Coordinates of C-alpha atoms in Angstrom, one line a residue:
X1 CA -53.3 231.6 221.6
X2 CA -52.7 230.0 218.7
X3 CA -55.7 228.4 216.8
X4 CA -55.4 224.3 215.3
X5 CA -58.0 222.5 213.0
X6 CA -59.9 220.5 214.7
X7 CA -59.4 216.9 213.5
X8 CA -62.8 215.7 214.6
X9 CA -64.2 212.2 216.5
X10 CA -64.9 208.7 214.6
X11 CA -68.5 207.2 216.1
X12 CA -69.3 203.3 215.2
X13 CA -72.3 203.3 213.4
X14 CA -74.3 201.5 210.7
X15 CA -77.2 202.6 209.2
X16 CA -78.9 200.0 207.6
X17 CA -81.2 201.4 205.3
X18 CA -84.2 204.5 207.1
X19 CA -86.2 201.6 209.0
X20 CA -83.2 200.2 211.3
X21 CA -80.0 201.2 213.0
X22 CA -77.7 199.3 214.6
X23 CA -74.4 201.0 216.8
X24 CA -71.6 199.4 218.5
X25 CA -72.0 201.6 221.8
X26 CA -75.4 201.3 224.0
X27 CA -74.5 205.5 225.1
X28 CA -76.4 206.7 221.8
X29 CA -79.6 208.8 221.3
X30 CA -81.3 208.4 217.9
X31 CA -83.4 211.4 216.9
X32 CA -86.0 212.0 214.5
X33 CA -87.5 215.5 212.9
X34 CA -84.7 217.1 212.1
X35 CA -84.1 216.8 208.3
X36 CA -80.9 218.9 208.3
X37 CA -79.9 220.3 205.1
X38 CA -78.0 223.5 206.1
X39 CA -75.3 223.6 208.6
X40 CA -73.9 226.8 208.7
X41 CA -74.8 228.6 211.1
X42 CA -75.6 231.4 209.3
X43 CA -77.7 229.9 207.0
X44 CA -79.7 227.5 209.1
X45 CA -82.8 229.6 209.9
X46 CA -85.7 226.7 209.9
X47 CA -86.6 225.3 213.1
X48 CA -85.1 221.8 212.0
X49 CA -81.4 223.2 211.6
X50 CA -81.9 225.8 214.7
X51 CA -82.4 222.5 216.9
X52 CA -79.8 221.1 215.7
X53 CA -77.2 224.2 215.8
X54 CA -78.1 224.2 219.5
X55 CA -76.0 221.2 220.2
X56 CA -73.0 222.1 217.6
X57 CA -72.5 225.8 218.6
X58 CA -73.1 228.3 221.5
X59 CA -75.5 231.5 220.7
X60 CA -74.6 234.7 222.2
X61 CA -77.5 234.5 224.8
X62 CA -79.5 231.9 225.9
X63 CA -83.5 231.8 226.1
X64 CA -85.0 231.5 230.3
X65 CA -87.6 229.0 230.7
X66 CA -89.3 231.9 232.1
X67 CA -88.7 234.0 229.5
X68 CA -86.0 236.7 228.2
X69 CA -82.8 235.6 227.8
X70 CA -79.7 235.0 230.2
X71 CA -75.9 235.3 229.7
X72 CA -74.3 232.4 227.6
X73 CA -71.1 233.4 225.6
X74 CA -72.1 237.0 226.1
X75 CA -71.9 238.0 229.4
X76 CA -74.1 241.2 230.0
X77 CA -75.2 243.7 226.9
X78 CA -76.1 247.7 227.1
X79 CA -77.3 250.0 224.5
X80 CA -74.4 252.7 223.9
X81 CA -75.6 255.8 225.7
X82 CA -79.0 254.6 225.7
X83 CA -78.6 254.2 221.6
X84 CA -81.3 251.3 220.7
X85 CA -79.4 251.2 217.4
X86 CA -75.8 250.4 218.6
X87 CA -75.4 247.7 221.4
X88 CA -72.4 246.7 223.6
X89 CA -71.5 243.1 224.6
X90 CA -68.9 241.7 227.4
X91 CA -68.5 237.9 226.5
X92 CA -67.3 235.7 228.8
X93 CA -63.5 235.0 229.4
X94 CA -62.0 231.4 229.0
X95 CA -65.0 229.5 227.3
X96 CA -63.7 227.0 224.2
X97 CA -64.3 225.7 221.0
X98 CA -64.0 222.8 220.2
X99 CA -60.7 222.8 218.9
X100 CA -59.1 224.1 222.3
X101 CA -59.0 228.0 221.7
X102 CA -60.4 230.5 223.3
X103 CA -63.7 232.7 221.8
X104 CA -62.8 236.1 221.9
X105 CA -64.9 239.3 220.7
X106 CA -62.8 239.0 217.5
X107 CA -64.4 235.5 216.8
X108 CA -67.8 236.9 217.9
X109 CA -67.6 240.4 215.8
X110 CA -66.3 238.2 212.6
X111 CA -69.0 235.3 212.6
X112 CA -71.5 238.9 212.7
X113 CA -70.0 240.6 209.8
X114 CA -70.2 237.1 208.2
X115 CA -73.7 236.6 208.9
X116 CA -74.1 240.0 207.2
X117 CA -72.2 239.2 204.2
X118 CA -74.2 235.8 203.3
X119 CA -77.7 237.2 204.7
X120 CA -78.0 235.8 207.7
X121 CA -81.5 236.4 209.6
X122 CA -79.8 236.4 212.7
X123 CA -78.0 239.7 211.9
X124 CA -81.1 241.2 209.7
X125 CA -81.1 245.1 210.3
X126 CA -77.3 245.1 211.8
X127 CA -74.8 246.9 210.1
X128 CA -71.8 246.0 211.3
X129 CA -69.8 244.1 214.4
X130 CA -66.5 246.0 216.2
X131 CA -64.2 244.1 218.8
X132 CA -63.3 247.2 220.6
X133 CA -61.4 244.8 222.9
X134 CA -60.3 241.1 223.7
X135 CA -64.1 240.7 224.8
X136 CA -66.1 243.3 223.9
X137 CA -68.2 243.6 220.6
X138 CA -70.5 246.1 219.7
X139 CA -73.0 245.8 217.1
X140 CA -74.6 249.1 215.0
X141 CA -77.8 248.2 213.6
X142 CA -79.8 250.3 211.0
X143 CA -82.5 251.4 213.1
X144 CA -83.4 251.2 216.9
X145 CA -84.5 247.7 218.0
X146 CA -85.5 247.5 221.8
X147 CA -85.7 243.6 221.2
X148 CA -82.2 243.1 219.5
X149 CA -79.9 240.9 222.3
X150 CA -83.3 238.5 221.9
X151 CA -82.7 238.0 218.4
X152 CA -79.4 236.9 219.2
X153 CA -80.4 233.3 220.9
X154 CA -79.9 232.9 217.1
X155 CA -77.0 234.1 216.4
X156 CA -73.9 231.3 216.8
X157 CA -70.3 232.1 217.2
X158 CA -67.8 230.4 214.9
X159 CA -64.1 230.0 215.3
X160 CA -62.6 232.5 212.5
X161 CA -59.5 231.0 212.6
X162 CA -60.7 227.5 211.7
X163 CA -63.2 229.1 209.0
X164 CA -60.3 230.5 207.1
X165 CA -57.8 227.9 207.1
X166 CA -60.7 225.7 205.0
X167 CA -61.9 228.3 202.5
X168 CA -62.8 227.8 199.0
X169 CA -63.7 229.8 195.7
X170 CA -66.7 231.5 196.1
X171 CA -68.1 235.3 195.6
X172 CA -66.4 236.9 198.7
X173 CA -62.8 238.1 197.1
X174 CA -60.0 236.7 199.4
X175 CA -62.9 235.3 201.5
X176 CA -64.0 233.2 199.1
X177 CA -67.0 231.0 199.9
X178 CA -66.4 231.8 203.5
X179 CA -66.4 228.5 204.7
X180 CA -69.8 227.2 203.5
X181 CA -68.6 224.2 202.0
X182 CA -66.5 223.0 204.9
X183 CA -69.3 223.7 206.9
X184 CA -71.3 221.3 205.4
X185 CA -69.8 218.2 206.7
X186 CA -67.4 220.1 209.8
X187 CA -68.5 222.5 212.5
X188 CA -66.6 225.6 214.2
X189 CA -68.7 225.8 217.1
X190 CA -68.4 225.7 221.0
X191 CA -71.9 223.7 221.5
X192 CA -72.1 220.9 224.0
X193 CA -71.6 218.0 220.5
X194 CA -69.4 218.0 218.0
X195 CA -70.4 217.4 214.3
X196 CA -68.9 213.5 213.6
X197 CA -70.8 213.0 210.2
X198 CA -73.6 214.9 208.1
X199 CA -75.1 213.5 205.0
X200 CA -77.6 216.5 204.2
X201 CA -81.1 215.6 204.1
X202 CA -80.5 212.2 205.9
X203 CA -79.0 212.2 208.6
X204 CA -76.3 214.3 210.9
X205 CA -74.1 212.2 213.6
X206 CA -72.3 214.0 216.8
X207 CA -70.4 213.7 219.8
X208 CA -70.3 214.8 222.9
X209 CA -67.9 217.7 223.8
X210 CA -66.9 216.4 227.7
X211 CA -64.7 219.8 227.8
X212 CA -67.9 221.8 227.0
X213 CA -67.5 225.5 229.0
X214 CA -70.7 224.9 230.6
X215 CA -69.7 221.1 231.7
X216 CA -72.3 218.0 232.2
X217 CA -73.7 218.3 235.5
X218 CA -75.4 215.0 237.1
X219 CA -79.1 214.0 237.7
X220 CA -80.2 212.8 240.9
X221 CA -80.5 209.6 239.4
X222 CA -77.1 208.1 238.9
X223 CA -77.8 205.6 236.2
X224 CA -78.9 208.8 234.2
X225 CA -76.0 209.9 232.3
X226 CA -75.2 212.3 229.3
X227 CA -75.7 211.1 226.5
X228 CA -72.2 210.5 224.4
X229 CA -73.7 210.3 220.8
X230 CA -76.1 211.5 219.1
X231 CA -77.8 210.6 215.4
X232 CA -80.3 213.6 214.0
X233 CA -82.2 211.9 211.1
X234 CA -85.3 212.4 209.3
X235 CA -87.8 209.6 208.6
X236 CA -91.6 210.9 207.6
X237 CA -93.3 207.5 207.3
X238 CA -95.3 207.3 209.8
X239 CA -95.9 203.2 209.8
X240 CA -91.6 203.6 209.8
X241 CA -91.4 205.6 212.9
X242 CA -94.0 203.3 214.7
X243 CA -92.1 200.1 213.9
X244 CA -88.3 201.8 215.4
X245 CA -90.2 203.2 218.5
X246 CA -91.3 199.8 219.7
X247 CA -87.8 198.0 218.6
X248 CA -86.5 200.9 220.5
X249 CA -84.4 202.2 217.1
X250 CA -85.6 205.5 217.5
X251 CA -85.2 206.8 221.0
X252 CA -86.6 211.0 220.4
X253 CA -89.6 211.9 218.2
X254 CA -89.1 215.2 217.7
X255 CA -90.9 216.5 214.7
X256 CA -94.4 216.3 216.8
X257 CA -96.1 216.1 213.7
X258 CA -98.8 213.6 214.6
X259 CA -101.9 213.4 213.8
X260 CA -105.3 212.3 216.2
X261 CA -104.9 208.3 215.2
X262 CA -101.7 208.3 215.8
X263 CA -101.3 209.9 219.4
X264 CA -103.8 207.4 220.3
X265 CA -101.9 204.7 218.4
X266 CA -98.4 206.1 220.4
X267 CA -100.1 206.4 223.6
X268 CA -100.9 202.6 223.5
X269 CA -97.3 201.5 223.0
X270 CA -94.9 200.4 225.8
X271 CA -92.2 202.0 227.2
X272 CA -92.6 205.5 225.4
X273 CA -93.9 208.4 226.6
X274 CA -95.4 211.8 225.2
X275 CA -94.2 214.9 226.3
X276 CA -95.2 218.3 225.7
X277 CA -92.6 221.2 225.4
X278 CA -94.5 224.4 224.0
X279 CA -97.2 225.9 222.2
X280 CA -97.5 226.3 218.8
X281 CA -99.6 228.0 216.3
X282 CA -101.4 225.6 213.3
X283 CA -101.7 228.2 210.8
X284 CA -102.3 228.3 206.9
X285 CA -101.1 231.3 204.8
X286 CA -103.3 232.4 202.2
X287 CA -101.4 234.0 199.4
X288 CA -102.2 237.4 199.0
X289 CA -101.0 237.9 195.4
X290 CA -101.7 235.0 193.8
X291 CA -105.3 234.4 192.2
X292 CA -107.8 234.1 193.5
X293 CA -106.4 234.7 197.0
X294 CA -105.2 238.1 196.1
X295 CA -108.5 239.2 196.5
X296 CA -109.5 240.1 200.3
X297 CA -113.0 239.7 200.3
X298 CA -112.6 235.9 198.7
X299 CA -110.1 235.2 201.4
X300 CA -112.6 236.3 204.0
X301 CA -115.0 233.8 202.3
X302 CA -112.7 231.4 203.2
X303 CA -112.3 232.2 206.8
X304 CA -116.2 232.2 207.1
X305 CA -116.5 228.6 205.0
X306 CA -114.1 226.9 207.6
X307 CA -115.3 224.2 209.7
X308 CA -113.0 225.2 212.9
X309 CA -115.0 223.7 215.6
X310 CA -115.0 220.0 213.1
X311 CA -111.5 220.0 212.7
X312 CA -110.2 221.6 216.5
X313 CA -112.3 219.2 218.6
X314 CA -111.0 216.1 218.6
X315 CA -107.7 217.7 219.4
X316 CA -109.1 219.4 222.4
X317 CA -108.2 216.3 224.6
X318 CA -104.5 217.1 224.1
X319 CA -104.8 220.7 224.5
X320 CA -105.8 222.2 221.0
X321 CA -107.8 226.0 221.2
X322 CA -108.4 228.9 219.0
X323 CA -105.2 230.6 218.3
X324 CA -104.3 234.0 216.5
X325 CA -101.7 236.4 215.6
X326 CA -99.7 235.3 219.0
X327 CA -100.2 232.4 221.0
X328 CA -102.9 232.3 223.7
X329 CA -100.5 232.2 227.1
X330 CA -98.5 235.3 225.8
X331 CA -99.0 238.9 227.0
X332 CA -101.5 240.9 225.3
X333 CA -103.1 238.2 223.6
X334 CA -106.0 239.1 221.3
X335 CA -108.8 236.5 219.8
X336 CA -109.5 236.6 216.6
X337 CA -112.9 238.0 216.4
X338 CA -116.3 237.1 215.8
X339 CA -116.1 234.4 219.1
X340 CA -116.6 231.8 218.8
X341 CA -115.3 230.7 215.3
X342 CA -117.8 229.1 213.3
X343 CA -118.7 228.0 209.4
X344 CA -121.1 230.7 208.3
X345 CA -121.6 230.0 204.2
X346 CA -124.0 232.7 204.1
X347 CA -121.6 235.0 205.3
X348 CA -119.3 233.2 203.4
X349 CA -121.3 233.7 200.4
X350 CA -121.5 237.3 201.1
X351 CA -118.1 237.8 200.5
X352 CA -117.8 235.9 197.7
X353 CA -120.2 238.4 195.8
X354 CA -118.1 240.8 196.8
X355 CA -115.2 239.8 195.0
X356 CA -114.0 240.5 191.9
X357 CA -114.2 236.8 191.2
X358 CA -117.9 236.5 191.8
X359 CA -119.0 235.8 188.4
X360 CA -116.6 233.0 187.3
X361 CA -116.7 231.2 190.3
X362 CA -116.8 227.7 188.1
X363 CA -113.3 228.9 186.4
X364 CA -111.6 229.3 189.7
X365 CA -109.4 227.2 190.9
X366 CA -107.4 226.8 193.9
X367 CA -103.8 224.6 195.7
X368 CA -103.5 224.2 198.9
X369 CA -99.8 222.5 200.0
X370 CA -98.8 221.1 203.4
X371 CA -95.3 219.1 204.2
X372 CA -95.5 215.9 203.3
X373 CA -95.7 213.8 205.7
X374 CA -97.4 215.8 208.4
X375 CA -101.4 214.5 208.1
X376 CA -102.7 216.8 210.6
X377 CA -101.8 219.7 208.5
X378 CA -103.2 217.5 205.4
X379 CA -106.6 217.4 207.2
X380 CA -106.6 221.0 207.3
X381 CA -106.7 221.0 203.7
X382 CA -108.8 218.8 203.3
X383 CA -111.5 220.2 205.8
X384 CA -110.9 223.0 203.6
X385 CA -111.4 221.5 200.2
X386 CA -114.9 220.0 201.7
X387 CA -116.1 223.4 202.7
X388 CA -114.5 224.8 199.8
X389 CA -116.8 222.8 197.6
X390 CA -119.9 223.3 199.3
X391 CA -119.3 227.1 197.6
X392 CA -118.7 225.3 194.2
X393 CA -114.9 226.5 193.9
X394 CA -112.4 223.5 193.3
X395 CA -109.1 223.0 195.3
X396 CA -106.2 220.7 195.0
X397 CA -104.5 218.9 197.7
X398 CA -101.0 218.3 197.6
X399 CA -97.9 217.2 200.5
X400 CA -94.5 217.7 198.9
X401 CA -91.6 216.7 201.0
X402 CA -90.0 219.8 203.4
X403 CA -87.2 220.4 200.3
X404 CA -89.4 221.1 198.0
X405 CA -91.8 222.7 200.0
X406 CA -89.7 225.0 201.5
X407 CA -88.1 225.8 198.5
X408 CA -91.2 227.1 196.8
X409 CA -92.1 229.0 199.5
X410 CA -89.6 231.4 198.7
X411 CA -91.4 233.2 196.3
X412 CA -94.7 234.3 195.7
X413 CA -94.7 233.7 192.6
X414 CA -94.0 229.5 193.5
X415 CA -96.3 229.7 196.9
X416 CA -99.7 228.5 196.1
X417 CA -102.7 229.7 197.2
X418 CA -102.7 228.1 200.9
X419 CA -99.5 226.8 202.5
X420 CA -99.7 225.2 206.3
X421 CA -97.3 226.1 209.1
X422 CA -96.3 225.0 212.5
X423 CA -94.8 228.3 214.5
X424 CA -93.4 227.5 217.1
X425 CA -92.1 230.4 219.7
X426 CA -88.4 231.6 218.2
X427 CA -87.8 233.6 221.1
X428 CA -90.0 234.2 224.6
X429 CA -91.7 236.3 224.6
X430 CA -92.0 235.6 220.7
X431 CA -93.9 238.8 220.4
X432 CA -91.4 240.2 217.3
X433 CA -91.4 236.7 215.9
X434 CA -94.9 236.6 215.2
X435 CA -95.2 240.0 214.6
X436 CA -92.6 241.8 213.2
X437 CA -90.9 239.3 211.5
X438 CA -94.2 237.6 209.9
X439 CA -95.9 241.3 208.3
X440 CA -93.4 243.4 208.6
X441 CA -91.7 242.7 204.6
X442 CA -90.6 239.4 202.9
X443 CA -87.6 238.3 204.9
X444 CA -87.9 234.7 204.9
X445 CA -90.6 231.7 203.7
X446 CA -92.4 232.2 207.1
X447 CA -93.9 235.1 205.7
X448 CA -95.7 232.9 203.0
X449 CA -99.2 235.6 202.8
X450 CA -96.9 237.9 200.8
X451 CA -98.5 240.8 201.7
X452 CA -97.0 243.7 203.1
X453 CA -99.2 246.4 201.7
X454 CA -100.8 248.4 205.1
X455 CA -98.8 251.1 206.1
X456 CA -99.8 251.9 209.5
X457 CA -99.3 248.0 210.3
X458 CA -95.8 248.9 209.0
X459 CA -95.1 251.8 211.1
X460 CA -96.2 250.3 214.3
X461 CA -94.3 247.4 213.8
X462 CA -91.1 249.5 213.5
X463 CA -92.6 251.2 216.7
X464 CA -92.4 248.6 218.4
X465 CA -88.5 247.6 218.1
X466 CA -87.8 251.6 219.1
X467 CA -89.8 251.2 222.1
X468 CA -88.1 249.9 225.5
X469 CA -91.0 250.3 228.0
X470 CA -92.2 246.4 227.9
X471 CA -96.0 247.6 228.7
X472 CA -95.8 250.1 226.2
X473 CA -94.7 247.8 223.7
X474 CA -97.3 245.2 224.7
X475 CA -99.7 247.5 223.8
X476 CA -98.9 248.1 220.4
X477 CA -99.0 244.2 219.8
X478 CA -102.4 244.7 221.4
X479 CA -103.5 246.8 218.8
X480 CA -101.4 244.8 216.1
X481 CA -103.5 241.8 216.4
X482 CA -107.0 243.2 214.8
X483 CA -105.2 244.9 212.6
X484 CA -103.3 241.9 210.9
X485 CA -106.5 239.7 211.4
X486 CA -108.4 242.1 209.3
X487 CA -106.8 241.0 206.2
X488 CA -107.3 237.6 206.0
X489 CA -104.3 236.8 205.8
X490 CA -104.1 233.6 207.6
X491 CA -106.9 230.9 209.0
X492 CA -106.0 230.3 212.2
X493 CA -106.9 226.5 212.4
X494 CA -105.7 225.9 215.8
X495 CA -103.3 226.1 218.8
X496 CA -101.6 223.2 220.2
X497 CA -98.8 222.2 222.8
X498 CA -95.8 220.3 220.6
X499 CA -95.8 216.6 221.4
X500 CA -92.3 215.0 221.8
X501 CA -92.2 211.1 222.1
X502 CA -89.4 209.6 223.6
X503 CA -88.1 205.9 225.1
X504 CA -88.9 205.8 228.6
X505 CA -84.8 205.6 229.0
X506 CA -84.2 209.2 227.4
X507 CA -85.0 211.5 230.0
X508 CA -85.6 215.3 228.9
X509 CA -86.1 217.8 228.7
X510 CA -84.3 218.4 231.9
X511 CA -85.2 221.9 231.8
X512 CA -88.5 222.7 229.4
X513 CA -87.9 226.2 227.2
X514 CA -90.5 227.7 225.3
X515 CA -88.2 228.2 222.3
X516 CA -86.9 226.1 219.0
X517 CA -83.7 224.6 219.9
X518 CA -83.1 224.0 223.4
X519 CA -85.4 221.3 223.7
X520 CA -83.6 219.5 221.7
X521 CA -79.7 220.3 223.3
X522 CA -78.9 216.9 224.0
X523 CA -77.5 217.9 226.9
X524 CA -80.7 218.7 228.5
X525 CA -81.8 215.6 228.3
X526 CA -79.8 212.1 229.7
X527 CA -80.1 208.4 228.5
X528 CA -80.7 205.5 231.9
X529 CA -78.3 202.7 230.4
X530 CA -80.0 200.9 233.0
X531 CA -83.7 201.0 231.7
X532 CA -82.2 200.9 228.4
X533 CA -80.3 197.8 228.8
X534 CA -83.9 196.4 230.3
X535 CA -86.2 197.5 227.7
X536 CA -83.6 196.3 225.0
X537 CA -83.3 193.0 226.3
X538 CA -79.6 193.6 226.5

């Protein structure tokens, strides 16, 4: 079947200025927290771009709410004679892309070896992608990996065809730039919307797909409907996002970024709502090669001069505990020990002494970074600085924007000494997310500690992918957990379900995934015109 460009959709829509927008159609969802920068697939690895590629393209598999994964394009998937290193998948016969055409193993093996060939994550440790038929692909990967077809809820198919009608110069010989650049303001995908508009950074518009392979079914409800457009957009101001929730401008908060004040300040408000959709570690990275952090024994100083049980217990209310390595609900969860957490200085001070920085402690200085725009990862910092200065050491505070930040935590040499994350689950169980992927060597910023120095941490890491038995494998992250913990790599500030608010007229998620990006498919979720037309004073 022949292939055609896909023209695209025209959506009605004004934006007049970050604090209002207006559209001509009442069937639109606004939604906030994803400040989308990269839209190909293969390079959109943080959670912000995942949630969006979720509603312009289809992954291979698709996460369960109760965990694993379940056929989506791919159909079932086998290891080759038992070969964790080479993998066989059947993909599904008849689903579409947008453009009309059919995805075929071809389309599936290609976006691979393109994933390969720009360094996408998705494909980190595979070798190479065959179509050995119309619809089967198999994938060779470097070494064994037990967990591999999870991996691949990230891993989005792109229509080749359409990719190399609309390439450009670039490093990749008759290649080119592979698409990139087209990608940036077009999609290739098969997802349930289709990419209208993107200015990167502010704000991404899309459609619905009604000929979506997986279709729209109905609610019980008939004046809940799917929702026919979408607007992704990123606004940090907090006083900003207040004012377009109560003139009902901004119908999904999805950044759940909020800090104490303002869940009480949201919960006050009418006709929103606060919904939580999974658990998430707070933690901060402590650079491990950067003075003074490179030293374990200050870093352990640290972890002893927090005030956890100061900063964790007002968010107790809304479901805040310790965390650790993995979140507290997974299998073979291990607290960080001595329980409970607690400031010790003297302890504190005991390390300290220990360091090689123990004598200069008036020339040391330290920077602690959160994203801008998040204050409840600023009062971790701050909490810190406090303690921090009841040792007599320094720190600065400082909240650039997600860019920037993200961008200097790329390198270790740019990462200061603290950086503060939100990790949510990336696949469920997320056991090789917040293992393997976080200590096992730099692939990405989420690694921000930058150290990767203990050998036996490394080889049962890698014994973990090459082991199939799930219990067996549990118990190696069993045994993980202490071992990473004993670094000090991280202070583990708190756990804390993700808070979502939405208009009491969106209505989502339909079904509730422990996992970045299906949450926010807009087509698990569906907008009452009804309500909306109500609370709108239309």
């Amino acid at each position: 079947m022949k292939k055609g460009r896909f023209l695209g959709v025209v959506v009605v829509l004004c934006a007049l200025g970050f604090g209002g927008l207006v559209w001509a159609a009442e069937n639109v969802a606004v939604v906030n927290g994803e400040p989308v920068i990269l839209t190909d697939p293969s390079q959109a690895w943080d959670w912000y771009d995942m949630q969006v590629m979720y509603n312009l393209y289809s992954p291979l598999v698709y996460p369960r709410a109760d965990g694993g994964i379940d056929p989506h394009i791919a159909m079932t998937w086998t290891p080759v004679d038992g070969d964790l290193a080479r993998w066989e998948f059947t993909i599904m016969a008849g689903y579409q892309f947008h453009d009309g055409t059919e995805i075929t193993a071809e389309d599936v093996a290609w976006s691979a070896n393109r994933y390969i060939a720009l360094g996408g994550g998705s494909m980190a440790g595979v070798t190479s992608a065959t179509a050995k038929d119309f619809y089967t692909v198999e994938f060779v990967l470097a070494q064994p990996n037990a967990v591999f077809p999870e991996t691949l809820a990230y891993f989005y198919v792109l229509n080749k065809d359409l990719i190399l009608e609309n390439l450009e110069e670039g490093d990749h010989g008759e290649l080119g730039d592979y698409g990139t650049a087209w990608l940036q303001i077009n999609d290739a995908g098969s997802g349930p919307y289709m990419m209208v508009n993107h200015n990167a950074g502010v704000a991404l518009e899309a459609a619905r797909f009604e000929d979506y392979f997986l279709g729209w079914p109905a609610t019980d409800n008939p004046d809940e409907v799917p929702i026919d457009r979408v607007i992704f957009m990123m606004e940090p101001e907090y006083s900003t996002l207040m004012l377009m929730l109560k003139n009902r401008e901004l119908d999904l908060e999805a950044n759940g970024g909020w800090s104490l004040g303002q869940l009480e300040d949201i919960s006050t408000l009418d006709g929103v709502h606060i919904n939580y959709v999974w658990s998430e570690n707070v933690t901060t990275y402590l650079n491990a090669t950067l003075p003074p952090t490179d030293d374990e024994h200050f870093r352990k100083a640290i972890l002893y001069a927090f005030d956890y049980e100061a900063l964790m217990e007002p968010y107790v209310p809304y479901g805040a505990r310790e965390g650790n390595v993995l979140l507290s609900a997974m299998a073979g969860y291990m607290p960080v020990e001595p329980q409970p957490r607690k400031k010790d200085l003297d302890k504190a001070r005991a390390e300290l002494a220990l360091s090689k920085y123990a004598d200069r402690l008036d020339e040391v200085r330290l920077v602690g970074h959160y994203c801008g725009g998040l204050t409840y990862e600023e009062d971790i910092l701050l909490q810190l600085q406090a303690d921090m200065a009841e040792l007599g050491v320094k720190m600065e505070v400082a909240g650039p924007l997600w860019p920037q930040y993200s961008d200097e935590c790329g390198n270790p040499d740019t990462t200061p000494n603290f950086t503060v994350w939100l990790f949510g689950p990336q696949s469920w169980p997320a056991h090789d997310f917040y293992t393997y992927q976080f200590y096992h060597g730099p692939n990405w910023i989420f690694s921000a500690h930058w150290y990767f120095e203990d050998a036996e941490i490394i080889r049962l890491l890698e014994q973990t992918r090459a082991t199939e038995d799930l219990a067996a494998r549990t118990a190696l992250y069993e045994q993980l957990q202490p071992m990473i913990a004993s670094h000090a790599l991280a202070l583990y500030a708190y756990e804390k379900p993700k808070p979502y608010v939405s208009q009491n007229y969106l209505v989502g998620p339909l079904e509730q995934i422990e996992f970045i990006g299906p949450n926010v498919n807009m087509r698990n979720w569906r907008i009452n015109l009804k309500l909306k037309d109500e609370l709108t004073g239309k």
